[in-house]
Amino acid sequence: MARIIVVTSGKGGVGKTTTSAAFGAGLARAGHRTVVVDFDVGLRNLDLIMGCERRVVYDFVNVINGEANLNQALIRDKRTEGLSILPASQTRDKDALTFEGVQTVLEGLAKDHDYIVCDSPAGIERGAHLAMYFADEALIVTNPEVSSVRDSDRVLGLLASKTRRAEQDDEPIREHLVITRYAPERVGKGEMLSVEDVCEILSIDLLGVIPESTAVLNASNSGVPVILEEKTDAGQAYDDVVARFLGEAREHRFIDEKKGLFGRLFKG
Amino acid sequence: MGFLDYFRSEKKTSASVAKERLQVIVARERSHRGGPDYLPALQEDILAVIRGYIDIEDDAVRVQVEREGNCEVLELNVILPDTD
Amino acid sequence: MLSENHAGGAFELKGRMATLTVLQVLTADIDELLKQLDGRLSQAPGFFTGMPLVIAPSASVALDAAGLQRLVDGLRARELVPVAAVDMPAEQAASAGLGWLRNFERPADGSATERGKSKSPAASTTRIVTTPVRSGQQIYAHGGDLVVTAPVSAGAELMADGHIHVYANLRGRALAGVQGDGNARIFCQSLNAELVAIAGHYQLSEQMDRGLQGGPVVIQLQGADLQLSAL
């Protein structure tokens, strides 16, 4: 039975889709059948970040409405074995994502996959709520910046109260913190919240820290999940995140300031 | 080409890849905008049918709805490969 | 004229905050009251015009129907707007054309008699919270105390009829004695609160003693002021 993992943040633009793509690709690369689902409605991002935008024929809402079945809508990733994408609808509105529809689709996906990664839209409205509702685990993506931290805190409150596990009094959703766009030099100067600051305010376990990196933009330009850019800092940081999630202990490599020019050359 | 030039042109390359991808996908999506929802699926179905007879590119089939006065016209473009 | 295609509903219920001024009636001598009121109004003509009022006769005042009507007429003549009454029989309020409100919290002053005094909190029901209280969440311990052993984020709100204890970092808001119990206290291990309040009297973070911030503090009400002291 599949594990459902929501990638959420509250705040927009912090790196949810980048993280969903990298995390999903990493899980698949580690041998687990993984599907990444875009829970936005009206706007579609995941397909672009994963480089399959030209192969989208049917989407999440088509499947909910019975206009297509899951096999027709799922896009199998060309680079990574065992990785699929369910794209969002661009033409419908938020009411098209129904509770029962989402539940049915997730149950269908659970049969053939080990992990279902739900890429949440920003905000706390319908799409975001449905993305988190059925989750077993959550990646809370946070920038070391005040509004992102506050929004993440709000989302943590919702994860603990407005989800199926909370409402049925089951074991609570396991929460993991992923800090993105981290710049150790700015932390050193006292300009940016540190890892400790964010962890102290949010009080959840840290899964990983992804450094601010040019690799992320290059990867989305090219339609490649950044984890596959193995020589880059961001790619390696996501690789660490997946490894830790799967139980391996790994040092946090990108929290300290780099010493000298040599470190900067291989930023990607 | 100097050492640093190598990295600079890397960056230019990914931006131009992005630009190309966007030009294609935005053009395709704009042509479908305002049209019925079934257009993308119709396009793919026609592509599959034609592929049963002749090998063509992914974007060799273009389906668009045009409005001429009071009429709506479904326009279908199929680009066949060059015959060698 | 609404077209048939009008898809909107006929009404909406919206939550709005409005300040209602309470006119505490301290004497049954309405003429004297109105005379003193005129004195007050002349100090700031226009300020009180259109002000909505709730008429609240003090416990010791016996206000009969005729007196109430004279008061209402007198207020309206002075362009004040009596909207409701409290602490009197509903029929009496209705006969003067006023709405009727159940008694709400009174300020913690010694003049309140048995009828006006709120019950002291029952120590039997204490609510204990052990998980972090997140921004946007509100926890209300009815009829008792609230104990929180995990951090309280900025943007979270703790409320209790009795005392509030936070054995962790308090960054949000804490309101104790919300039903009017001025004896309620707030205890916290690390004070970084945005706002603290006891029985309606509040203090914002910028008003709090700098030296106490971040440390263990107890907050109690002395008269109408909040006292913060290190634990």
Coordinates of C-alpha atoms in Angstrom, one line a residue:
Chain A
M1 CA 0.0 0.0 0.0
A2 CA 1.4 3.4 -1.0
R3 CA 2.7 6.1 1.3
I4 CA 1.2 9.5 0.5
I5 CA 3.5 12.4 1.0
V6 CA 2.4 16.0 0.6
V7 CA 4.9 18.7 -0.3
T8 CA 3.4 21.9 1.1
S9 CA 4.4 25.3 2.4
G10 CA 1.6 27.8 2.7
K11 CA 3.7 30.5 1.1
G12 CA 4.1 30.5 -2.7
G13 CA 7.4 30.4 -4.6
V14 CA 9.5 28.8 -1.9
G15 CA 10.3 25.6 -3.9
K16 CA 7.5 23.2 -3.5
T17 CA 7.4 22.0 -7.1
T18 CA 11.2 22.0 -7.4
T19 CA 11.2 19.8 -4.2
S20 CA 8.3 17.6 -5.4
A21 CA 10.1 16.9 -8.7
A22 CA 13.5 16.3 -7.1
F23 CA 12.1 14.2 -4.2
G24 CA 9.9 12.1 -6.5
A25 CA 12.8 11.5 -8.9
G26 CA 15.1 10.5 -6.0
L27 CA 12.6 8.0 -4.6
A28 CA 12.2 6.4 -8.1
R29 CA 15.9 6.3 -8.6
A30 CA 16.2 4.5 -5.3
G31 CA 14.0 1.8 -6.8
H32 CA 10.5 2.8 -5.5
R33 CA 7.6 3.2 -7.9
T34 CA 6.7 6.8 -7.5
V35 CA 4.1 9.1 -8.9
V36 CA 4.1 12.9 -8.5
V37 CA 0.7 14.6 -8.6
D38 CA 0.1 18.3 -9.3
F39 CA -2.7 19.4 -7.1
D40 CA -3.0 22.9 -8.5
V41 CA -6.1 23.7 -10.7
G42 CA -6.1 26.2 -13.4
L43 CA -2.3 26.6 -13.3
R44 CA 0.1 23.8 -14.2
N45 CA 3.7 23.7 -13.2
L46 CA 4.9 20.2 -12.4
D47 CA 5.0 19.1 -16.0
L48 CA 7.3 22.0 -17.0
I49 CA 9.7 21.3 -14.1
M50 CA 9.9 17.7 -15.0
G51 CA 10.2 18.3 -18.7
C52 CA 7.1 16.5 -20.0
E53 CA 4.9 19.5 -20.9
R54 CA 4.6 18.4 -24.4
R55 CA 3.3 15.0 -23.5
V56 CA 0.3 16.1 -21.5
V57 CA -2.9 14.8 -23.0
Y58 CA -5.2 14.1 -20.0
D59 CA -5.0 15.5 -16.5
F60 CA -6.1 15.0 -12.9
V61 CA -9.6 16.5 -13.5
N62 CA -10.1 14.5 -16.7
V63 CA -9.6 11.3 -14.5
I64 CA -11.9 12.6 -11.8
N65 CA -14.6 13.3 -14.3
G66 CA -14.2 9.9 -16.0
E67 CA -13.1 11.5 -19.2
A68 CA -9.9 9.4 -19.1
N69 CA -8.5 6.6 -17.0
L70 CA -5.3 6.8 -14.9
N71 CA -3.2 5.0 -17.4
Q72 CA -4.1 7.5 -20.1
A73 CA -3.4 10.5 -17.9
L74 CA -0.2 9.3 -16.2
I75 CA 3.0 10.4 -18.0
R76 CA 5.9 8.0 -17.6
D77 CA 9.2 9.9 -17.1
K78 CA 11.6 9.2 -19.9
R79 CA 14.8 9.6 -17.8
T80 CA 13.9 7.8 -14.6
E81 CA 12.5 4.3 -14.4
G82 CA 9.5 3.9 -12.1
L83 CA 8.6 7.7 -12.1
S84 CA 5.3 9.0 -13.3
I85 CA 3.5 12.3 -13.3
L86 CA -0.2 13.2 -13.1
P87 CA -0.5 16.7 -14.4
A88 CA -3.0 19.4 -13.2
S89 CA -5.9 20.7 -15.3
Q90 CA -5.4 24.1 -16.9
T91 CA -8.9 24.7 -17.9
R92 CA -11.1 24.0 -14.9
D93 CA -11.6 25.8 -11.6
K94 CA -11.0 24.7 -8.0
D95 CA -14.5 23.1 -7.7
A96 CA -13.4 20.5 -10.2
L97 CA -11.3 18.9 -7.6
T98 CA -13.8 17.0 -5.5
F99 CA -13.1 15.2 -2.2
E100 CA -14.5 11.9 -3.5
G101 CA -12.7 12.4 -6.8
V102 CA -9.4 12.9 -5.2
Q103 CA -9.9 10.0 -2.8
T104 CA -10.7 7.7 -5.7
V105 CA -7.7 8.7 -7.8
L106 CA -5.4 8.3 -4.8
E107 CA -6.8 4.9 -4.1
G108 CA -6.2 4.0 -7.8
L109 CA -2.7 5.2 -7.7
A110 CA -1.9 3.4 -4.5
K111 CA -2.4 0.0 -6.2
D112 CA 0.6 0.4 -8.5
H113 CA 3.0 2.7 -6.6
D114 CA 5.1 2.8 -3.5
Y115 CA 5.0 6.5 -3.0
I116 CA 2.5 9.2 -4.1
V117 CA 4.0 12.7 -3.9
C118 CA 1.3 15.4 -3.8
D119 CA 2.7 18.7 -5.0
S120 CA 0.5 21.2 -3.2
P121 CA -0.4 24.6 -4.6
A122 CA 0.3 27.7 -2.5
G123 CA -2.2 28.9 0.0
I124 CA -4.6 27.0 2.3
E125 CA -7.7 26.8 0.1
R126 CA -9.2 23.8 -1.6
G127 CA -6.3 22.5 -3.7
A128 CA -3.8 22.8 -0.8
H129 CA -6.3 21.3 1.6
L130 CA -7.0 18.3 -0.6
A131 CA -3.3 17.8 -1.3
M132 CA -2.7 17.4 2.5
Y133 CA -5.9 15.7 3.5
F134 CA -5.0 12.1 2.7
A135 CA -1.3 12.4 3.6
D136 CA 0.7 10.0 5.7
E137 CA 3.8 12.2 5.8
A138 CA 4.5 15.8 4.9
L139 CA 7.5 17.8 3.6
I140 CA 7.1 21.4 4.8
V141 CA 9.2 23.6 2.4
T142 CA 10.3 26.8 4.1
N143 CA 12.5 29.7 3.1
P144 CA 14.6 31.2 6.0
E145 CA 12.4 34.3 5.8
V146 CA 9.7 35.6 8.1
S147 CA 6.5 35.2 6.0
S148 CA 7.5 31.8 4.8
V149 CA 8.2 30.6 8.4
R150 CA 4.8 32.0 9.6
D151 CA 2.9 30.4 6.7
S152 CA 4.6 27.1 7.3
D153 CA 3.6 27.3 11.0
R154 CA 0.0 27.9 9.9
V155 CA 0.2 24.9 7.6
L156 CA 1.6 22.7 10.4
G157 CA -1.5 23.6 12.4
L158 CA -3.7 22.5 9.6
L159 CA -1.8 19.3 9.1
A160 CA -2.4 18.5 12.8
S161 CA -6.1 19.3 12.6
K162 CA -7.7 19.3 9.2
T163 CA -6.5 16.1 7.7
R164 CA -7.9 12.6 7.7
R165 CA -5.4 11.3 10.2
A166 CA -6.2 14.1 12.6
E167 CA -10.0 13.8 12.2
Q168 CA -10.0 10.1 12.7
D169 CA -7.5 10.3 15.6
D170 CA -5.0 8.1 13.8
E171 CA -1.3 8.3 14.3
P172 CA -0.5 11.9 13.2
I173 CA 1.1 12.9 9.9
R174 CA 4.9 12.6 10.2
E175 CA 6.3 16.1 9.5
H176 CA 9.6 16.9 7.9
L177 CA 11.2 20.3 7.5
V178 CA 13.0 21.1 4.2
I179 CA 14.7 24.5 4.3
T180 CA 15.3 25.9 0.8
R181 CA 17.2 28.9 -0.7
Y182 CA 19.6 28.8 2.3
A183 CA 22.6 31.2 2.0
P184 CA 25.2 30.5 4.7
E185 CA 27.1 33.7 3.9
R186 CA 24.0 35.8 4.6
V187 CA 23.4 33.8 7.8
G188 CA 26.9 34.5 8.8
K189 CA 26.4 38.2 8.4
G190 CA 23.3 38.0 10.5
E191 CA 21.0 38.9 7.5
M192 CA 19.2 35.6 7.2
L193 CA 17.5 33.3 9.7
S194 CA 19.7 30.3 10.5
V195 CA 18.7 26.7 10.4
E196 CA 18.6 26.7 14.2
D197 CA 16.3 29.8 14.2
V198 CA 13.8 28.2 11.8
C199 CA 13.9 24.8 13.6
E200 CA 13.3 26.5 17.0
I201 CA 10.3 28.4 15.8
L202 CA 8.7 25.5 13.9
S203 CA 9.7 22.6 16.3
I204 CA 9.7 19.8 13.7
D205 CA 12.4 17.5 12.6
L206 CA 14.8 18.8 10.0
L207 CA 15.0 16.6 6.8
G208 CA 17.4 18.8 4.9
V209 CA 18.7 22.2 3.8
I210 CA 18.9 23.1 0.2
P211 CA 21.3 25.9 -0.6
E212 CA 20.4 28.9 -2.8
S213 CA 21.7 27.7 -6.1
T214 CA 21.9 28.6 -9.8
A215 CA 21.4 24.9 -10.5
V216 CA 17.7 25.2 -9.6
L217 CA 16.9 27.7 -12.4
N218 CA 19.1 25.9 -14.9
A219 CA 17.3 22.7 -14.1
S220 CA 13.8 24.1 -14.5
N221 CA 14.9 25.8 -17.7
S222 CA 16.0 22.5 -19.0
G223 CA 13.0 20.5 -17.6
V224 CA 15.2 18.3 -15.5
P225 CA 14.6 17.6 -11.8
V226 CA 17.6 19.2 -10.1
I227 CA 18.4 16.0 -8.2
L228 CA 19.6 14.5 -11.5
E229 CA 22.2 17.3 -11.8
E230 CA 24.6 15.3 -9.6
K231 CA 27.5 17.7 -9.7
T232 CA 25.5 20.6 -8.3
D233 CA 25.1 21.6 -4.6
A234 CA 21.3 21.7 -4.8
G235 CA 21.2 18.3 -6.6
Q236 CA 23.4 16.8 -3.9
A237 CA 21.4 18.4 -1.1
Y238 CA 18.2 16.8 -2.5
D239 CA 20.0 13.5 -2.8
D240 CA 20.8 13.8 0.9
V241 CA 17.1 14.6 1.6
V242 CA 15.9 11.5 -0.1
A243 CA 18.6 9.3 1.6
R244 CA 17.6 10.6 5.0
F245 CA 13.9 10.1 4.3
L246 CA 14.7 6.5 3.4
G247 CA 16.5 6.0 6.7
E248 CA 20.2 6.8 5.9
A249 CA 22.1 9.1 8.2
R250 CA 23.8 11.9 6.3
E251 CA 25.7 15.0 7.4
H252 CA 24.2 18.4 6.4
R253 CA 26.8 19.5 3.8
F254 CA 25.5 22.9 2.8
I255 CA 25.0 24.7 6.0
D256 CA 28.5 26.1 6.5
E257 CA 30.0 28.9 4.6
K258 CA 32.1 27.8 1.7
K259 CA 35.8 28.5 2.1
G260 CA 37.4 30.2 -0.9
L261 CA 36.8 30.3 -4.6
F262 CA 37.1 26.5 -5.1
G263 CA 33.7 25.9 -3.5
R264 CA 32.0 28.5 -5.8
L265 CA 33.2 27.0 -9.0
F266 CA 31.1 23.8 -8.7
K267 CA 27.8 25.5 -8.0
G268 CA 26.4 24.6 -11.4
Chain B
M1 CA 37.4 29.9 -25.2
G2 CA 38.6 30.8 -21.7
F3 CA 37.9 28.8 -18.6
L4 CA 35.2 31.3 -17.3
D5 CA 33.6 31.6 -20.8
Y6 CA 32.7 27.9 -20.5
F7 CA 30.5 28.5 -17.5
R8 CA 29.0 31.6 -19.0
S9 CA 27.9 29.9 -22.2
E10 CA 26.5 27.0 -20.0
K11 CA 24.1 29.5 -18.5
K12 CA 23.1 31.0 -21.8
T13 CA 22.4 27.5 -23.1
S14 CA 19.9 26.6 -20.4
A15 CA 18.1 29.9 -20.8
S16 CA 17.8 29.4 -24.6
V17 CA 16.5 25.8 -24.0
A18 CA 13.9 27.3 -21.7
K19 CA 13.0 29.9 -24.2
E20 CA 12.5 27.3 -26.9
R21 CA 10.4 25.1 -24.7
L22 CA 8.2 28.0 -23.7
Q23 CA 7.8 29.2 -27.2
V24 CA 6.5 25.8 -28.2
I25 CA 4.3 25.1 -25.3
V26 CA 2.8 28.7 -25.0
A27 CA 2.0 28.7 -28.7
R28 CA 0.3 25.3 -28.4
E29 CA -1.6 26.4 -25.3
R30 CA -2.7 29.7 -26.9
S31 CA -4.1 28.0 -29.9
H32 CA -6.3 25.9 -27.6
R33 CA -7.4 28.7 -25.4
G34 CA -11.0 29.5 -25.8
G35 CA -11.5 26.3 -27.6
P36 CA -13.3 23.2 -26.3
D37 CA -11.5 21.1 -23.7
Y38 CA -11.3 18.0 -26.0
L39 CA -8.8 19.7 -28.4
P40 CA -5.6 18.4 -26.8
A41 CA -7.0 14.9 -26.6
L42 CA -8.3 15.1 -30.1
Q43 CA -4.9 16.2 -31.3
E44 CA -3.2 13.2 -29.7
D45 CA -5.8 10.8 -31.0
I46 CA -5.3 12.0 -34.6
L47 CA -1.6 11.8 -34.1
A48 CA -1.9 8.2 -33.1
V49 CA -4.2 7.3 -36.0
I50 CA -1.8 8.9 -38.6
R51 CA 1.2 7.2 -36.9
G52 CA -0.5 3.9 -37.8
Y53 CA 0.3 4.7 -41.4
I54 CA 3.2 7.0 -41.5
D55 CA 5.9 7.9 -39.0
I56 CA 5.5 11.6 -37.9
E57 CA 6.9 13.9 -35.3
D58 CA 5.2 14.6 -31.9
D59 CA 4.1 18.0 -33.0
A60 CA 3.3 17.2 -36.6
V61 CA -0.5 17.5 -35.9
R62 CA -2.0 20.8 -35.0
V63 CA -5.7 21.2 -34.2
Q64 CA -7.3 24.6 -33.8
V65 CA -10.7 26.2 -33.6
E66 CA -11.1 29.3 -35.8
R67 CA -14.0 31.7 -35.7
E68 CA -15.0 33.1 -39.0
G69 CA -18.0 35.4 -38.6
N70 CA -20.8 33.2 -37.2
C71 CA -19.1 30.0 -37.9
E72 CA -16.7 27.9 -35.9
V73 CA -14.2 26.0 -37.9
L74 CA -12.0 23.1 -36.8
E75 CA -8.7 23.5 -38.5
L76 CA -6.4 20.5 -38.8
N77 CA -2.8 20.8 -39.9
V78 CA -0.7 17.7 -40.4
I79 CA 3.0 18.0 -41.3
L80 CA 4.3 15.0 -43.1
P81 CA 8.0 14.2 -43.1
D82 CA 10.2 15.0 -46.1
T83 CA 10.3 12.3 -48.6
D84 CA 13.9 11.3 -49.2
Chain C
M1 CA -34.6 44.8 -11.0
L2 CA -32.8 41.5 -10.6
S3 CA -32.5 39.5 -13.8
E4 CA -33.5 35.9 -13.7
N5 CA -29.8 35.0 -14.2
H6 CA -28.8 36.6 -10.9
A7 CA -26.9 33.8 -9.2
G8 CA -26.2 35.6 -6.0
G9 CA -27.8 34.9 -2.7
A10 CA -30.2 37.3 -0.9
F11 CA -28.0 37.9 2.1
E12 CA -24.7 37.3 3.7
L13 CA -23.8 37.0 7.4
K14 CA -20.5 38.7 8.0
G15 CA -18.6 38.8 11.3
R16 CA -17.9 42.4 12.2
M17 CA -16.4 43.9 15.2
A18 CA -18.2 47.0 16.6
T19 CA -17.6 48.8 19.8
L20 CA -20.7 49.2 21.9
T21 CA -20.5 51.9 24.6
V22 CA -22.2 50.9 27.8
L23 CA -24.1 53.6 29.7
Q24 CA -24.0 52.5 33.3
V25 CA -27.0 54.0 35.0
L26 CA -26.0 54.9 38.5
T27 CA -29.2 56.6 39.6
A28 CA -32.9 56.3 39.1
D29 CA -33.1 60.1 38.9
I30 CA -33.2 60.4 35.1
D31 CA -33.4 64.2 35.1
E32 CA -30.2 64.4 37.0
L33 CA -28.6 61.8 34.7
L34 CA -29.6 63.8 31.6
K35 CA -28.4 67.0 33.1
Q36 CA -25.0 65.5 33.8
L37 CA -24.9 64.0 30.4
D38 CA -25.5 67.3 28.8
G39 CA -22.5 68.6 30.7
R40 CA -20.4 65.8 29.3
L41 CA -21.7 66.2 25.8
S42 CA -21.0 69.9 25.7
Q43 CA -17.3 69.1 26.3
A44 CA -17.1 67.3 23.0
P45 CA -20.1 68.2 20.8
G46 CA -20.4 65.9 17.9
F47 CA -18.2 63.2 19.2
F48 CA -21.1 61.3 20.8
T49 CA -23.5 61.9 18.0
G50 CA -24.9 58.6 16.6
M51 CA -23.0 56.6 19.2
P52 CA -24.7 53.2 19.8
L53 CA -25.3 52.6 23.5
V54 CA -26.2 49.7 25.7
I55 CA -28.1 50.7 28.8
A56 CA -26.8 48.9 31.9
P57 CA -28.4 49.8 35.2
S58 CA -26.2 49.3 38.1
A59 CA -27.2 46.6 40.6
S60 CA -28.4 49.1 43.2
V61 CA -30.5 51.1 40.8
A62 CA -34.2 50.4 40.6
L63 CA -35.1 51.5 37.1
D64 CA -38.8 51.1 36.3
A65 CA -40.4 51.1 32.9
A66 CA -41.3 54.8 32.9
G67 CA -37.9 55.8 34.0
L68 CA -36.3 53.6 31.3
Q69 CA -38.6 55.2 28.6
R70 CA -37.7 58.7 29.8
L71 CA -34.0 57.8 29.6
V72 CA -34.4 56.3 26.1
D73 CA -36.3 59.4 24.9
G74 CA -33.8 61.7 26.5
L75 CA -30.9 59.9 24.8
R76 CA -32.5 59.9 21.4
A77 CA -33.3 63.6 21.7
R78 CA -29.5 64.1 22.2
E79 CA -28.8 62.1 19.0
L80 CA -27.5 59.1 20.9
V81 CA -28.6 55.7 19.8
P82 CA -29.7 53.3 22.6
V83 CA -29.8 49.9 20.9
A84 CA -30.1 47.5 23.8
A85 CA -30.2 47.0 27.5
V86 CA -28.7 44.5 29.8
D87 CA -29.2 43.4 33.4
M88 CA -32.9 43.9 33.3
P89 CA -35.9 41.7 32.5
A90 CA -36.3 41.2 28.7
E91 CA -39.8 42.4 28.7
Q92 CA -38.8 45.7 30.2
A93 CA -36.2 46.3 27.5
A94 CA -38.6 45.3 24.8
S95 CA -41.3 47.7 26.1
A96 CA -38.8 50.6 25.6
G97 CA -38.0 49.4 22.1
L98 CA -34.6 48.1 23.1
G99 CA -32.9 44.9 22.2
W100 CA -32.0 42.7 25.1
L101 CA -28.5 41.3 25.7
R102 CA -27.5 38.7 28.2
N103 CA -25.1 40.0 30.8
F104 CA -21.5 40.2 29.4
E105 CA -18.3 40.6 31.3
R106 CA -18.1 43.5 33.6
P107 CA -14.8 45.3 34.5
A108 CA -13.2 43.8 37.6
D109 CA -14.4 46.7 40.0
G110 CA -15.3 46.2 43.6
S111 CA -18.8 47.8 43.1
A112 CA -20.2 44.7 41.4
T113 CA -22.6 42.9 43.7
E114 CA -23.4 39.1 43.9
R115 CA -25.5 39.4 40.7
G116 CA -22.8 41.0 38.7
K117 CA -19.8 39.1 40.0
S118 CA -18.7 36.2 37.8
K119 CA -18.1 32.8 39.2
S120 CA -14.6 32.0 40.2
P121 CA -13.1 29.4 37.9
A122 CA -13.7 25.8 38.8
A123 CA -10.3 24.3 39.4
S124 CA -11.7 20.9 38.6
T125 CA -11.5 21.2 34.8
T126 CA -7.9 21.9 33.7
R127 CA -7.1 21.5 30.0
I128 CA -3.7 20.3 29.1
V129 CA -2.1 20.8 25.7
T130 CA 1.2 19.0 24.9
T131 CA 1.6 19.7 21.2
P132 CA 2.8 23.0 19.7
V133 CA 0.1 25.6 19.2
R134 CA 0.5 26.9 15.7
S135 CA -0.2 30.3 14.1
G136 CA -3.9 30.7 13.5
Q137 CA -5.0 28.2 16.1
Q138 CA -7.1 29.2 19.1
I139 CA -7.4 27.1 22.3
Y140 CA -10.1 28.0 24.8
A141 CA -10.3 26.3 28.2
H142 CA -13.9 26.7 29.3
G143 CA -14.6 26.9 33.0
G144 CA -11.0 26.2 34.1
D145 CA -7.3 26.5 33.6
L146 CA -5.1 25.9 30.6
V147 CA -1.7 24.3 30.8
V148 CA 0.5 24.2 27.7
T149 CA 3.8 22.3 27.7
A150 CA 4.9 23.0 24.1
P151 CA 5.8 26.2 22.2
V152 CA 3.0 28.7 21.3
S153 CA 3.7 30.3 18.0
A154 CA 3.2 33.9 17.1
G155 CA -0.3 34.2 15.7
A156 CA -1.7 31.6 18.1
E157 CA -4.2 32.5 20.8
L158 CA -4.7 30.9 24.2
M159 CA -7.8 31.6 26.2
A160 CA -9.0 30.4 29.6
D161 CA -11.7 31.3 32.1
G162 CA -9.1 30.6 34.7
H163 CA -5.3 30.6 34.7
I164 CA -3.0 30.0 31.9
H165 CA 0.3 28.2 32.3
V166 CA 2.8 27.9 29.4
Y167 CA 5.8 25.7 30.3
A168 CA 7.6 26.7 27.0
N169 CA 8.1 29.7 24.8
L170 CA 5.0 31.9 24.6
R171 CA 5.1 33.9 21.4
G172 CA 1.4 34.3 20.7
R173 CA -1.4 35.8 22.7
A174 CA -2.7 34.7 26.1
L175 CA -6.0 35.8 27.6
A176 CA -6.8 34.6 31.1
G177 CA -10.0 35.1 33.1
V178 CA -12.0 35.8 29.9
Q179 CA -15.4 35.6 31.7
G180 CA -14.3 38.4 34.0
D181 CA -12.3 36.7 36.7
G182 CA -9.7 39.3 37.8
N183 CA -8.0 36.8 40.0
A184 CA -6.8 34.7 37.0
R185 CA -3.1 34.7 36.3
I186 CA -0.7 33.9 33.5
F187 CA 2.4 31.9 34.2
C188 CA 5.0 31.3 31.5
Q189 CA 8.5 29.9 31.2
S190 CA 9.7 32.2 28.4
L191 CA 7.7 35.4 27.7
N192 CA 7.8 36.6 24.1
A193 CA 4.0 37.1 23.9
E194 CA 2.4 39.5 21.4
L195 CA -0.4 40.3 23.9
V196 CA -1.4 39.2 27.4
A197 CA -4.8 39.9 29.0
I198 CA -6.6 39.2 32.2
A199 CA -10.3 39.8 32.4
G200 CA -10.3 42.2 29.5
H201 CA -7.3 44.2 30.6
Y202 CA -4.4 43.8 28.1
Q203 CA -0.9 44.7 27.4
L204 CA 1.0 44.5 24.1
S205 CA 4.5 43.3 23.7
E206 CA 5.9 46.8 23.2
Q207 CA 4.4 47.9 26.5
M208 CA 6.1 45.0 28.4
D209 CA 9.2 45.4 30.5
R210 CA 12.1 44.6 28.3
G211 CA 14.0 43.0 31.1
L212 CA 11.4 40.4 31.6
Q213 CA 11.2 39.3 28.0
G214 CA 12.4 35.8 27.2
G215 CA 12.4 34.8 30.9
P216 CA 9.9 33.2 33.3
V217 CA 7.1 35.6 34.2
V218 CA 3.9 35.7 36.1
I219 CA 1.2 38.2 35.1
Q220 CA -1.6 39.3 37.4
L221 CA -4.2 42.0 37.6
Q222 CA -3.8 44.7 40.2
G223 CA -6.9 47.0 40.0
A224 CA -7.0 47.9 36.4
D225 CA -3.3 47.3 35.6
L226 CA -1.5 44.2 34.6
Q227 CA 1.6 43.5 36.8
L228 CA 4.4 41.5 35.2
S229 CA 7.0 40.0 37.6
A230 CA 9.8 37.6 37.2
L231 CA 9.1 34.1 38.6

